[in-house]
């Protein structure tokens, strides 16, 4: 209680309100200072007040005039607030304007002249203006030249007729994207005067697609709309690129894995820890190249030089015909030379034999190493053969989704190509949604505006609800050779109309019928997707080349999709392919597998494909491809592989042998190089033996010739001596017999 009393006593008293300042009647406008008779007051003031509250206010202020009986005036002692004075001054101004009259001749003449000038100008130039506006607008939209033959705008009849429209194709300037013979448009003139375009009905006839042009449709460089490409890759583009690469790699890996068990390289890699020949070959190669060959590689040249020098020194003895030499002195000298040469040959032979004996030890080692490698290779071949013998049938454990993986990459490529068009369509539909007048009213609070209004007489008018936006095409129909289309409720504000825009059409292009229907629902309260579309055709020529597969076919395609204003989309596409041709232009190892792979692809002549895609900024990109071709291909491949399994295994064994030979070729080459050195050294030894043999033969020849020469000389001497003694002939005969025995 005490606390409350303290708080109450300490509370501040509210400040007293200041009295409102008031002003005397002399501050009133002159119209309200005067004294009026009752009739004049009604005529000059009351009659010109049209709002009841204003009329009651003014009449309450006037009272009988004390100075002039029968008159009315505002008493001089009356006081007014500032706000009341301001309001009375506005009423005085409005009363004076009303008393001035409603019709003014000069402004009327000026307005009439202006309207007449506008009417004449519109009549003379309306068609030119409309035609130019259409040409410029279409050229900006399509990026190529637009030609219009004639435009006829009739304002009073509210019709517009356009003849001879040709819109060039920017990607092919000598072709028209489309041409139209006639467009007839009926519009609401009343709405046009209110600044709104309301087309009740548009009829388009004589539509033709892809016609030839006589003049290039390329725009001058100055008229082309500059395009600025962002340097940054969009998130969606990155997702598409990553998905395409992953799909391509998956398809390649599937193809490789399917034949890996028959690939000799894979077999050897799998058995690498059990194979002996490659490691042994490396060891032998290192030993022979780094130890044995360097030890002997210079010896053949050294021995060859020694043998050639020795041979050159004895060529005179060997080449001389000693049977024709009679001089004993010359023969004795030759015999001495030959004996010395033979002694030199024996010394060189001894050295050579010592070298060859050492060489023989290393040669035996090399031959043993070579035998070891051969044995290891044979053992490795047997090991590989045993591994291949374990394969009794083909099993496609991997690569079951080979075709769908390949198609996945094609889907990602298509998404990257066509998604920009989806973005453009979404941007346009989004602009329709954002331009909704009712949306603006819901999002923006009402603002009070104060204007100086002219209070004039009138009556209350009731308007019906406005359901016409700034742009409205209620119905449009187009037709031509092999072409027809229609659309309804194309408007800039679907909330006013309460209906989405719908369109459908069909066109026959190159003998193929295409159908398309679409709905754009830009209403702010709808739960439907912003864009929904369906497409269909039958007999479409589809062809594409992928990393592991190429296809071409006649296809029936059905597609449906939706897109949201946040850039998200979903699509469901089914494709029935007939007359299908599957091939592969990229060969791979092993070679036999590529041939069987081609045959398995050729066995698939029809397939059904379903593609589901979805993208959202939060959830990312999802692509799912399913096809019955995977099972068809797997069955065909399995059958072909099993039918040729024996040949495949034999070919694999053959290739394994070649690979093992390749892995041991370094050692084989090193051994071959050493054997060449061995052959050279032994060859030089043989050459030395041949020379020494020739020397020995010449020595014998010289010695025999010396004996013959000595015997001849002795016989001649005996005969000469016998002639000078009696009985010399008998003595000479006895002496000759003795000499023969001696020589």
XYZ file of C-alpha atoms in Angstrom:
743
model
C 0.000 0.000 0.000
C 2.816 2.326 0.843
C 4.625 1.560 -2.352
C 1.567 2.301 -4.416
C 1.019 5.660 -2.712
C 4.620 6.656 -3.398
C 4.362 5.726 -7.052
C 1.098 7.627 -7.347
C 2.511 10.716 -5.784
C 5.633 10.578 -7.976
C 3.662 10.261 -11.266
C 3.723 13.318 -13.546
C 0.486 15.148 -14.187
C -0.600 15.265 -17.854
C 0.111 18.569 -19.578
C -2.944 20.736 -20.154
C -4.074 21.016 -23.804
C -3.432 24.382 -25.460
C -6.574 26.235 -26.585
C -7.179 26.120 -30.363
C -6.420 29.456 -31.978
C -9.358 31.056 -33.729
C -9.622 33.848 -36.275
C -12.304 36.570 -36.712
C -14.845 36.701 -39.539
C -12.883 39.397 -41.328
C -10.470 36.637 -42.452
C -13.228 35.040 -44.528
C -13.144 35.316 -48.320
C -15.129 38.271 -49.712
C -17.959 36.039 -50.955
C -18.827 35.092 -47.371
C -18.474 38.658 -45.906
C -21.376 40.114 -47.889
C -25.025 40.507 -46.864
C -27.538 38.735 -49.147
C -31.278 38.814 -49.552
C -32.756 35.363 -49.158
C -33.365 34.933 -52.883
C -29.897 36.211 -53.847
C -28.246 33.984 -51.172
C -29.907 30.951 -52.685
C -29.018 31.962 -56.248
C -25.408 33.052 -55.697
C -24.271 30.587 -53.030
C -26.563 27.713 -52.051
C -27.388 26.712 -55.638
C -23.692 26.205 -56.418
C -23.006 23.853 -53.517
C -23.551 20.243 -54.628
C -22.405 18.325 -51.600
C -24.955 18.153 -48.800
C -22.423 18.527 -45.997
C -21.014 21.684 -47.592
C -24.504 23.084 -48.141
C -25.485 22.474 -44.491
C -22.259 24.036 -43.225
C -22.637 27.279 -45.201
C -26.364 27.774 -44.506
C -25.751 27.232 -40.775
C -23.224 30.069 -40.733
C -25.548 32.691 -42.279
C -28.028 34.392 -39.888
C -30.451 37.376 -40.174
C -28.558 40.643 -40.700
C -29.225 43.063 -37.817
C -28.325 46.075 -39.968
C -30.507 45.144 -42.920
C -33.794 43.503 -42.275
C -34.627 40.580 -44.557
C -30.946 39.978 -45.408
C -28.621 37.175 -44.367
C -24.937 37.354 -43.433
C -22.293 35.723 -41.253
C -22.172 37.594 -37.921
C -18.949 39.568 -37.476
C -18.344 38.140 -33.986
C -18.166 34.565 -35.359
C -14.704 32.972 -35.013
C -13.125 30.182 -37.097
C -10.239 27.764 -36.786
C -7.488 27.695 -39.379
C -8.837 24.451 -40.852
C -12.370 25.879 -41.128
C -11.096 29.002 -42.872
C -9.152 26.919 -45.384
C -12.219 24.831 -46.200
C -14.421 27.933 -46.649
C -11.842 29.539 -48.957
C -11.896 26.383 -51.177
C -15.709 26.505 -51.278
C -15.618 30.178 -52.270
C -13.270 29.448 -55.185
C -15.413 26.556 -56.402
C -18.601 28.666 -56.201
C -16.971 31.391 -58.316
C -15.927 28.798 -60.945
C -19.425 27.347 -61.060
C -20.950 30.763 -61.498
C -18.574 31.384 -64.440
C -20.362 28.775 -66.709
C -19.369 25.397 -68.165
C -18.856 26.160 -71.838
C -15.825 28.125 -73.045
C -15.617 28.751 -76.749
C -11.859 29.278 -77.233
C -10.696 26.086 -75.497
C -13.437 24.194 -77.314
C -12.217 25.416 -80.716
C -8.603 24.514 -79.820
C -9.561 20.993 -78.716
C -11.716 20.489 -81.809
C -8.854 21.578 -84.072
C -6.457 19.228 -82.309
C -8.844 16.286 -82.649
C -9.346 17.045 -86.318
C -5.567 17.163 -86.888
C -5.115 13.872 -85.068
C -7.903 12.283 -87.093
C -6.389 13.413 -90.384
C -2.890 12.277 -89.313
C -4.118 8.888 -88.148
C -6.084 8.413 -91.365
C -3.063 9.256 -93.549
C -0.277 7.474 -91.656
C -1.913 4.773 -89.513
C -1.053 1.893 -91.876
C 2.559 3.032 -92.300
C 3.033 3.372 -88.544
C 1.494 -0.023 -87.773
C 3.516 -1.746 -90.512
C 6.790 -0.222 -89.306
C 6.036 -1.165 -85.706
C 5.249 -4.762 -86.706
C 8.416 -5.096 -88.817
C 10.674 -3.704 -86.095
C 9.071 -5.804 -83.380
C 9.280 -9.055 -85.364
C 12.870 -8.401 -86.469
C 13.927 -7.850 -82.863
C 12.092 -10.999 -81.776
C 13.389 -13.329 -84.534
C 16.756 -11.717 -85.309
C 16.158 -11.766 -89.077
C 14.455 -9.713 -91.757
C 10.666 -9.375 -91.777
C 8.767 -8.498 -94.957
C 5.111 -7.349 -94.891
C 3.268 -6.700 -98.120
C 0.278 -4.679 -96.848
C -1.323 -3.419 -93.621
C -4.878 -2.058 -93.437
C -6.092 -0.617 -90.100
C -9.742 0.477 -89.930
C -10.367 2.189 -86.625
C -14.104 2.770 -86.981
C -14.667 -0.852 -87.964
C -12.121 -1.947 -85.354
C -10.308 -4.312 -87.724
C -6.707 -4.866 -88.776
C -5.737 -6.853 -91.871
C -2.128 -7.812 -92.666
C -1.161 -9.466 -95.964
C 2.016 -11.203 -97.137
C 4.132 -11.745 -94.008
C 7.511 -13.420 -94.576
C 9.758 -14.011 -91.578
C 13.315 -15.059 -92.477
C 15.246 -17.719 -90.594
C 18.344 -16.200 -88.954
C 20.183 -19.552 -89.151
C 19.390 -19.942 -92.867
C 18.967 -16.481 -94.455
C 17.634 -17.823 -97.780
C 14.827 -19.703 -96.009
C 11.706 -18.401 -94.308
C 10.979 -19.497 -90.783
C 7.327 -19.057 -91.769
C 5.171 -17.074 -94.133
C 1.530 -16.030 -93.767
C -0.790 -14.991 -96.540
C -3.316 -13.123 -94.402
C -3.976 -12.080 -90.805
C -7.415 -10.683 -89.875
C -7.847 -9.145 -86.451
C -10.937 -7.730 -84.830
C -10.451 -5.635 -81.699
C -12.522 -3.744 -79.154
C -12.347 -0.045 -80.022
C -13.725 1.030 -76.669
C -10.942 -0.775 -74.823
C -8.386 0.603 -77.279
C -9.491 4.147 -76.376
C -8.870 3.208 -72.744
C -5.282 2.190 -73.627
C -6.016 -1.531 -73.791
C -5.696 -3.995 -76.665
C -8.557 -6.506 -76.654
C -8.607 -8.800 -79.697
C -11.830 -10.748 -79.770
C -10.687 -12.961 -82.612
C -7.597 -13.361 -84.798
C -7.640 -15.472 -87.942
C -4.360 -16.454 -89.597
C -4.522 -18.174 -92.978
C -2.068 -19.401 -95.591
C 0.644 -20.456 -93.141
C 3.677 -22.185 -94.692
C 6.924 -23.251 -93.019
C 10.464 -23.369 -94.404
C 9.768 -21.737 -97.786
C 12.527 -20.344 -100.010
C 13.378 -16.643 -100.188
C 14.577 -14.599 -103.144
C 16.348 -12.033 -100.964
C 18.641 -12.822 -98.039
C 16.962 -12.466 -94.665
C 20.140 -11.492 -92.843
C 19.863 -8.171 -91.040
C 22.522 -5.471 -91.401
C 25.097 -5.622 -88.642
C 23.827 -2.433 -87.044
C 20.327 -3.875 -86.670
C 21.412 -7.098 -85.048
C 20.725 -7.230 -81.378
C 23.967 -7.549 -79.476
C 24.205 -10.608 -77.283
C 26.432 -10.646 -74.243
C 27.313 -14.086 -73.038
C 28.158 -14.497 -69.402
C 31.748 -15.492 -68.726
C 30.620 -17.663 -65.862
C 29.222 -21.110 -66.585
C 25.749 -21.482 -65.138
C 25.080 -24.055 -62.459
C 22.806 -25.961 -64.821
C 25.467 -26.036 -67.556
C 27.942 -27.460 -65.062
C 25.463 -30.148 -64.027
C 24.846 -31.063 -67.679
C 28.567 -31.196 -68.475
C 29.332 -33.313 -65.411
C 26.439 -35.688 -66.081
C 27.422 -36.127 -69.740
C 31.042 -36.922 -68.858
C 29.996 -39.370 -66.152
C 27.611 -41.151 -68.557
C 30.264 -41.386 -71.273
C 32.808 -42.766 -68.820
C 30.256 -45.242 -67.433
C 29.476 -46.505 -70.951
C 33.191 -46.908 -71.742
C 33.853 -48.677 -68.449
C 30.897 -51.009 -69.042
C 32.200 -51.912 -72.487
C 35.709 -52.521 -71.196
C 34.522 -54.579 -68.230
C 32.288 -56.789 -70.394
C 35.292 -58.191 -72.302
C 37.997 -57.816 -69.654
C 38.077 -61.547 -68.798
C 38.993 -62.321 -72.422
C 41.526 -59.551 -72.838
C 45.061 -61.009 -72.734
C 46.403 -57.857 -71.122
C 43.830 -58.139 -68.364
C 44.562 -61.851 -67.901
C 48.272 -61.164 -67.544
C 47.616 -58.232 -65.173
C 45.409 -60.477 -63.027
C 48.093 -63.208 -62.937
C 51.021 -60.815 -62.650
C 51.980 -62.040 -59.161
C 52.157 -65.661 -60.411
C 53.978 -65.119 -63.717
C 57.729 -65.852 -63.579
C 59.026 -65.036 -67.047
C 58.679 -61.200 -66.985
C 60.660 -60.806 -63.740
C 63.266 -63.389 -64.803
C 63.617 -61.725 -68.171
C 64.283 -58.378 -66.501
C 66.929 -59.973 -64.289
C 68.638 -61.719 -67.203
C 68.526 -58.586 -69.333
C 70.200 -56.537 -66.607
C 72.925 -59.161 -66.018
C 73.759 -59.713 -69.687
C 73.616 -56.034 -70.661
C 75.384 -54.579 -67.647
C 77.933 -57.354 -66.903
C 78.625 -59.850 -69.697
C 78.333 -57.764 -72.840
C 80.591 -54.948 -71.521
C 83.216 -57.609 -70.599
C 83.449 -58.992 -74.161
C 82.167 -56.367 -76.552
C 85.683 -54.992 -77.345
C 87.426 -58.399 -77.647
C 86.289 -59.293 -81.197
C 87.827 -56.107 -82.626
C 91.073 -56.625 -80.712
C 91.444 -60.253 -81.811
C 90.459 -59.395 -85.352
C 93.198 -56.750 -85.484
C 95.811 -59.244 -84.194
C 94.777 -61.985 -86.610
C 94.697 -59.595 -89.566
C 98.185 -58.278 -88.708
C 99.587 -61.797 -88.328
C 97.931 -62.924 -91.535
C 99.313 -59.933 -93.447
C 102.839 -60.682 -92.207
C 102.825 -64.290 -93.472
C 100.979 -63.772 -96.751
C 104.274 -63.720 -98.710
C 105.280 -67.144 -97.395
C 101.788 -68.564 -97.907
C 101.314 -67.154 -101.414
C 104.811 -68.204 -102.793
C 105.090 -71.343 -104.966
C 108.195 -72.864 -103.377
C 108.312 -75.790 -105.832
C 109.781 -73.470 -108.456
C 112.557 -72.111 -106.170
C 115.993 -73.802 -106.704
C 118.213 -71.532 -104.657
C 119.077 -73.354 -101.433
C 119.991 -70.089 -99.722
C 116.604 -68.562 -100.479
C 114.871 -71.736 -99.385
C 116.821 -71.813 -96.130
C 115.929 -68.186 -95.385
C 112.254 -68.857 -96.151
C 112.308 -71.892 -93.872
C 113.713 -69.794 -91.063
C 111.035 -67.101 -91.591
C 108.295 -69.693 -91.620
C 109.499 -71.254 -88.403
C 109.467 -67.859 -86.680
C 105.935 -67.132 -87.996
C 104.735 -70.493 -86.749
C 106.140 -69.705 -83.309
C 104.326 -66.325 -83.344
C 101.130 -68.096 -84.437
C 101.459 -70.539 -81.587
C 101.798 -67.645 -79.099
C 98.766 -65.848 -80.577
C 96.866 -69.132 -80.652
C 97.630 -69.698 -76.986
C 96.365 -66.236 -76.083
C 93.259 -66.749 -78.212
C 92.553 -70.128 -76.684
C 92.841 -68.606 -73.207
C 90.323 -65.877 -74.186
C 87.952 -68.379 -75.734
C 88.176 -70.612 -72.673
C 87.066 -67.721 -70.457
C 84.363 -66.806 -72.989
C 83.085 -70.371 -72.947
C 82.287 -70.114 -69.223
C 80.139 -67.002 -69.738
C 78.570 -68.487 -72.842
C 77.470 -71.555 -70.919
C 75.925 -69.221 -68.319
C 74.078 -67.231 -70.989
C 72.768 -70.392 -72.618
C 71.491 -71.565 -69.238
C 69.760 -68.204 -68.659
C 68.160 -68.451 -72.077
C 66.915 -71.949 -71.266
C 65.547 -70.701 -67.937
C 63.580 -67.944 -69.691
C 62.159 -70.374 -72.231
C 61.081 -72.712 -69.468
C 59.510 -69.840 -67.478
C 57.594 -68.667 -70.570
C 56.232 -72.153 -71.154
C 55.159 -72.395 -67.518
C 53.463 -68.992 -67.735
C 51.635 -70.028 -70.909
C 50.377 -73.123 -69.125
C 49.228 -70.981 -66.193
C 47.316 -68.621 -68.490
C 45.809 -71.543 -70.361
C 44.598 -73.011 -67.073
C 43.031 -69.669 -66.201
C 41.287 -69.445 -69.590
C 40.085 -73.051 -69.227
C 38.139 -71.972 -66.162
C 35.883 -69.890 -68.449
C 33.214 -72.316 -69.611
C 30.542 -69.766 -70.570
C 30.152 -66.010 -71.069
C 28.506 -64.028 -68.248
C 27.627 -60.351 -68.612
C 28.042 -59.432 -64.955
C 29.062 -55.903 -65.899
C 27.940 -53.761 -68.794
C 24.259 -54.626 -68.326
C 23.279 -50.969 -68.808
C 25.686 -50.257 -71.634
C 23.117 -48.832 -74.061
C 21.170 -46.852 -71.451
C 24.441 -45.367 -70.188
C 25.284 -44.308 -73.738
C 21.793 -42.821 -74.198
C 22.235 -40.962 -70.914
C 25.017 -38.878 -72.422
C 22.778 -38.030 -75.403
C 20.048 -36.845 -73.015
C 22.484 -34.589 -71.172
C 23.661 -33.151 -74.487
C 20.053 -32.453 -75.537
C 19.332 -30.787 -72.185
C 22.288 -28.478 -72.626
C 21.076 -27.577 -76.122
C 17.378 -26.977 -75.406
C 17.316 -25.723 -71.803
C 17.992 -22.090 -72.904
C 14.696 -22.222 -74.821
C 12.936 -23.427 -71.675
C 14.483 -20.506 -69.806
C 13.175 -18.052 -72.408
C 9.678 -19.513 -72.230
C 9.726 -19.404 -68.426
C 10.999 -15.820 -68.467
C 8.172 -14.765 -70.762
C 5.518 -16.595 -68.729
C 7.034 -15.190 -65.552
C 6.759 -11.653 -66.931
C 3.058 -12.312 -67.533
C 2.672 -13.344 -63.913
C 4.625 -10.385 -62.590
C 2.613 -7.943 -64.701
C -0.647 -9.003 -63.059
C -2.518 -5.875 -62.040
C -4.327 -7.678 -59.269
C -1.017 -8.929 -57.899
C 0.217 -5.378 -57.728
C -2.921 -4.341 -55.864
C -2.457 -7.178 -53.377
C 1.189 -6.413 -52.776
C 0.969 -2.630 -52.570
C -0.979 -0.782 -49.840
C -3.486 1.865 -50.866
C -2.118 5.372 -50.746
C -4.310 8.378 -49.985
C -3.882 11.200 -52.458
C -5.144 14.688 -51.947
C -5.944 16.763 -54.976
C -7.711 20.052 -55.461
C -10.903 18.784 -56.995
C -13.542 20.733 -58.831
C -16.878 20.096 -57.159
C -19.323 19.904 -60.018
C -22.876 18.609 -60.396
C -23.287 14.997 -61.535
C -24.802 11.651 -60.790
C -23.601 8.386 -59.323
C -22.378 5.884 -61.984
C -21.883 2.179 -61.261
C -19.233 0.287 -63.309
C -19.189 -3.449 -63.828
C -16.027 -5.371 -62.893
C -13.114 -4.663 -65.310
C -11.907 -7.988 -66.754
C -9.885 -6.646 -69.678
C -6.095 -6.338 -69.073
C -3.813 -4.073 -71.090
C -3.257 -6.815 -73.703
C -5.805 -9.524 -74.424
C -6.208 -11.949 -77.307
C -9.338 -13.910 -76.595
C -9.018 -16.269 -79.549
C -6.538 -16.836 -82.361
C -6.661 -19.433 -85.111
C -4.047 -20.152 -87.782
C -4.150 -22.483 -90.766
C -2.110 -23.327 -93.805
C -0.854 -26.192 -95.919
C -0.302 -29.007 -93.442
C -0.573 -26.573 -90.536
C -3.231 -25.519 -88.052
C -3.080 -23.954 -84.595
C -5.334 -22.189 -82.137
C -4.917 -20.384 -78.822
C -7.185 -18.718 -76.286
C -6.868 -16.258 -73.430
C -3.476 -14.764 -74.187
C -3.381 -11.830 -71.800
C -1.020 -9.640 -69.801
C -3.020 -10.247 -66.593
C -4.542 -13.670 -66.133
C -5.853 -12.760 -62.698
C -8.308 -10.338 -64.311
C -9.459 -13.008 -66.731
C -9.375 -15.844 -64.220
C -8.204 -18.244 -66.957
C -4.842 -19.646 -68.119
C -3.590 -19.265 -71.699
C -3.951 -22.436 -73.766
C -2.681 -23.302 -77.231
C -2.590 -26.340 -79.486
C -1.548 -27.069 -83.020
C -0.314 -29.564 -85.541
C 2.020 -29.314 -88.482
C 3.147 -31.670 -91.211
C 6.835 -31.153 -91.966
C 8.595 -33.312 -94.556
C 5.642 -35.688 -94.495
C 5.764 -36.055 -90.702
C 2.917 -34.937 -88.430
C 3.835 -33.076 -85.248
C 1.291 -32.202 -82.535
C 1.787 -29.785 -79.663
C -0.381 -28.439 -76.851
C 0.623 -26.055 -74.072
C -0.868 -24.256 -71.101
C 0.600 -21.180 -69.444
C -0.953 -20.548 -66.034
C 0.389 -17.232 -64.715
C -2.384 -16.651 -62.172
C -1.004 -15.645 -58.785
C -3.244 -18.009 -56.790
C -2.902 -21.158 -58.898
C -1.186 -24.341 -57.756
C -0.640 -25.499 -61.360
C 2.822 -25.346 -62.947
C 3.677 -22.165 -64.796
C 4.046 -24.035 -68.113
C 2.727 -27.470 -69.077
C 3.193 -28.912 -72.568
C 2.635 -32.139 -74.535
C 4.258 -33.149 -77.831
C 3.869 -36.129 -80.131
C 5.001 -37.409 -83.505
C 5.404 -40.709 -85.340
C 8.136 -41.719 -87.783
C 10.705 -39.175 -86.670
C 14.206 -39.748 -88.059
C 16.511 -39.903 -85.063
C 20.270 -40.284 -85.359
C 23.133 -39.618 -82.990
C 26.774 -40.590 -82.559
C 27.966 -41.421 -79.066
C 31.367 -42.562 -77.751
C 30.546 -46.290 -77.806
C 27.454 -46.426 -80.005
C 25.780 -44.739 -82.985
C 22.098 -45.134 -83.754
C 19.558 -44.242 -86.411
C 15.861 -45.108 -86.436
C 12.288 -44.197 -87.256
C 10.787 -43.230 -83.927
C 7.410 -42.512 -82.408
C 7.899 -39.841 -79.745
C 5.574 -38.732 -76.956
C 6.665 -36.110 -74.460
C 5.121 -34.149 -71.640
C 6.755 -31.594 -69.397
C 6.273 -28.798 -66.926
C 8.321 -25.762 -65.929
C 8.156 -23.516 -62.863
C 8.949 -19.866 -62.387
C 12.081 -20.719 -60.345
C 13.658 -22.387 -63.409
C 12.748 -25.915 -62.353
C 11.341 -28.345 -64.900
C 10.373 -31.970 -65.368
C 9.919 -34.028 -68.520
C 8.764 -37.526 -69.365
C 9.621 -38.761 -72.866
C 8.826 -42.150 -74.416
C 10.342 -43.178 -77.717
C 9.492 -46.285 -79.712
C 12.276 -46.947 -82.232
C 11.777 -49.101 -85.324
C 14.152 -49.869 -88.208
C 16.872 -49.402 -85.630
C 20.517 -49.551 -86.643
C 23.099 -49.683 -83.882
C 26.791 -49.493 -84.764
C 30.081 -48.575 -83.125
C 32.688 -46.517 -84.939
C 35.329 -46.689 -82.206
C 37.332 -49.904 -82.187
C 38.794 -51.340 -78.992
C 40.865 -54.248 -77.715
C 40.741 -57.177 -77.912
C 40.063 -57.097 -81.648
C 37.827 -60.200 -81.675
C 35.570 -58.563 -79.031
C 35.002 -55.510 -81.231
C 33.727 -57.721 -84.051
C 31.359 -59.616 -81.740
C 30.215 -56.317 -80.175
C 29.270 -55.022 -83.632
C 27.272 -58.190 -84.346
C 25.442 -57.922 -81.001
C 24.510 -54.300 -81.727
C 23.214 -55.260 -85.173
C 20.939 -57.866 -83.553
C 18.956 -55.079 -81.815
C 16.546 -53.778 -84.498
C 13.905 -52.133 -82.295
C 13.774 -50.716 -78.800
C 11.639 -48.655 -76.454
C 13.217 -45.850 -74.470
C 11.804 -43.818 -71.594
C 13.557 -40.731 -70.303
C 12.620 -38.952 -67.097
C 14.357 -35.714 -66.228
C 13.840 -33.253 -63.410
C 15.697 -30.136 -62.309
C 15.311 -27.668 -59.486
C 17.776 -25.138 -58.057
C 17.623 -26.905 -54.688
C 17.443 -30.544 -55.785
C 19.825 -30.374 -58.751
C 19.502 -32.335 -61.996
C 18.219 -35.904 -62.219
C 18.206 -37.979 -65.415
C 16.869 -41.542 -65.616
C 16.957 -43.561 -68.856
C 15.395 -47.013 -69.153
C 15.266 -49.187 -72.252
C 14.533 -52.770 -73.203
C 17.532 -52.684 -75.546
C 19.899 -53.481 -72.672
C 18.351 -56.947 -72.260
C 18.225 -57.533 -76.027
C 21.866 -56.563 -76.414
C 22.954 -58.694 -73.431
C 21.145 -61.746 -74.793
C 22.632 -61.319 -78.289
C 26.132 -60.726 -76.926
C 25.962 -63.747 -74.611
C 24.814 -66.002 -77.432
C 27.542 -64.833 -79.796
C 30.269 -65.112 -77.180
C 29.253 -68.640 -76.147
C 29.099 -69.789 -79.780
C 32.669 -68.650 -80.389
C 34.090 -69.299 -76.927
C 36.684 -71.877 -78.092
C 37.964 -69.626 -80.830
C 37.973 -66.672 -78.442
C 40.024 -68.562 -75.857
C 42.456 -69.775 -78.544
C 42.865 -66.235 -79.799
C 43.396 -65.043 -76.237
C 46.088 -67.713 -75.726
C 47.764 -66.634 -78.953
C 47.781 -63.022 -77.878
C 49.059 -63.982 -74.422
C 51.979 -65.772 -76.094
C 52.711 -62.634 -78.101
C 52.501 -60.480 -74.965
C 54.825 -62.795 -73.014
C 57.245 -62.758 -75.921
C 57.072 -58.976 -75.872
C 57.752 -58.856 -72.135
C 60.823 -61.156 -72.529
C 62.079 -59.573 -75.739
C 64.550 -57.345 -73.900
C 66.345 -60.345 -72.402
C 66.176 -62.211 -75.708
C 67.773 -59.288 -77.525
C 70.519 -59.029 -74.901
C 71.296 -62.759 -75.191
C 71.317 -62.489 -78.966
C 73.767 -59.604 -78.753
C 76.065 -61.676 -76.517
C 75.867 -64.694 -78.832
C 76.928 -62.445 -81.721
C 80.034 -61.481 -79.729
C 80.720 -65.144 -78.995
C 80.413 -66.029 -82.665
C 82.768 -63.225 -83.660
C 85.463 -64.324 -81.205
C 85.217 -67.972 -82.194
C 85.295 -66.928 -85.826
C 88.534 -65.051 -85.329
C 89.966 -68.116 -83.540
C 89.052 -70.227 -86.547
C 90.664 -67.701 -88.892
C 93.898 -67.896 -86.848
C 93.815 -71.714 -87.013
C 93.471 -71.539 -90.772
C 96.513 -69.253 -91.113
C 98.679 -71.434 -88.852
C 97.625 -74.513 -90.810
C 98.676 -72.824 -94.030
C 102.053 -71.916 -92.473
C 102.659 -75.504 -91.368
C 101.861 -76.723 -94.863
C 104.294 -74.209 -96.411
C 107.001 -75.219 -93.925
C 106.703 -78.805 -95.048
C 106.753 -77.673 -98.654
C 109.976 -75.651 -98.130
C 111.701 -78.438 -96.271
C 110.873 -80.909 -99.007
C 112.154 -78.499 -101.606
C 115.436 -78.045 -99.713
C 115.980 -81.823 -99.647
C 115.288 -82.074 -103.334
C 117.716 -79.296 -104.101
C 120.499 -80.774 -101.871
C 120.134 -84.263 -103.406
C 120.308 -82.821 -106.889
C 123.514 -80.921 -106.090
C 125.209 -83.987 -104.531
C 124.330 -86.240 -107.469
C 125.740 -83.709 -109.897
C 129.005 -83.512 -107.904
C 129.425 -87.310 -107.771
C 128.802 -87.634 -111.470
C 131.369 -84.959 -112.240
C 133.951 -86.672 -109.997
C 133.327 -90.127 -111.505
C 134.155 -88.891 -114.972
C 137.775 -88.233 -113.924
C 138.528 -91.686 -112.401
C 138.657 -95.171 -113.940
C 135.517 -97.172 -113.317
C 133.756 -93.975 -112.533
C 130.357 -95.011 -113.860
C 130.047 -97.891 -111.387
C 131.202 -95.654 -108.599
C 128.802 -92.917 -109.694
C 125.867 -95.326 -109.647
C 126.757 -96.556 -106.194
C 127.110 -92.972 -104.976
C 123.675 -91.965 -106.331
C 122.027 -94.851 -104.584
C 123.658 -93.813 -101.374
C 122.482 -90.172 -101.810
C 118.927 -91.278 -102.386
C 119.013 -93.118 -99.125
C 120.362 -90.007 -97.381
C 117.844 -87.559 -98.849
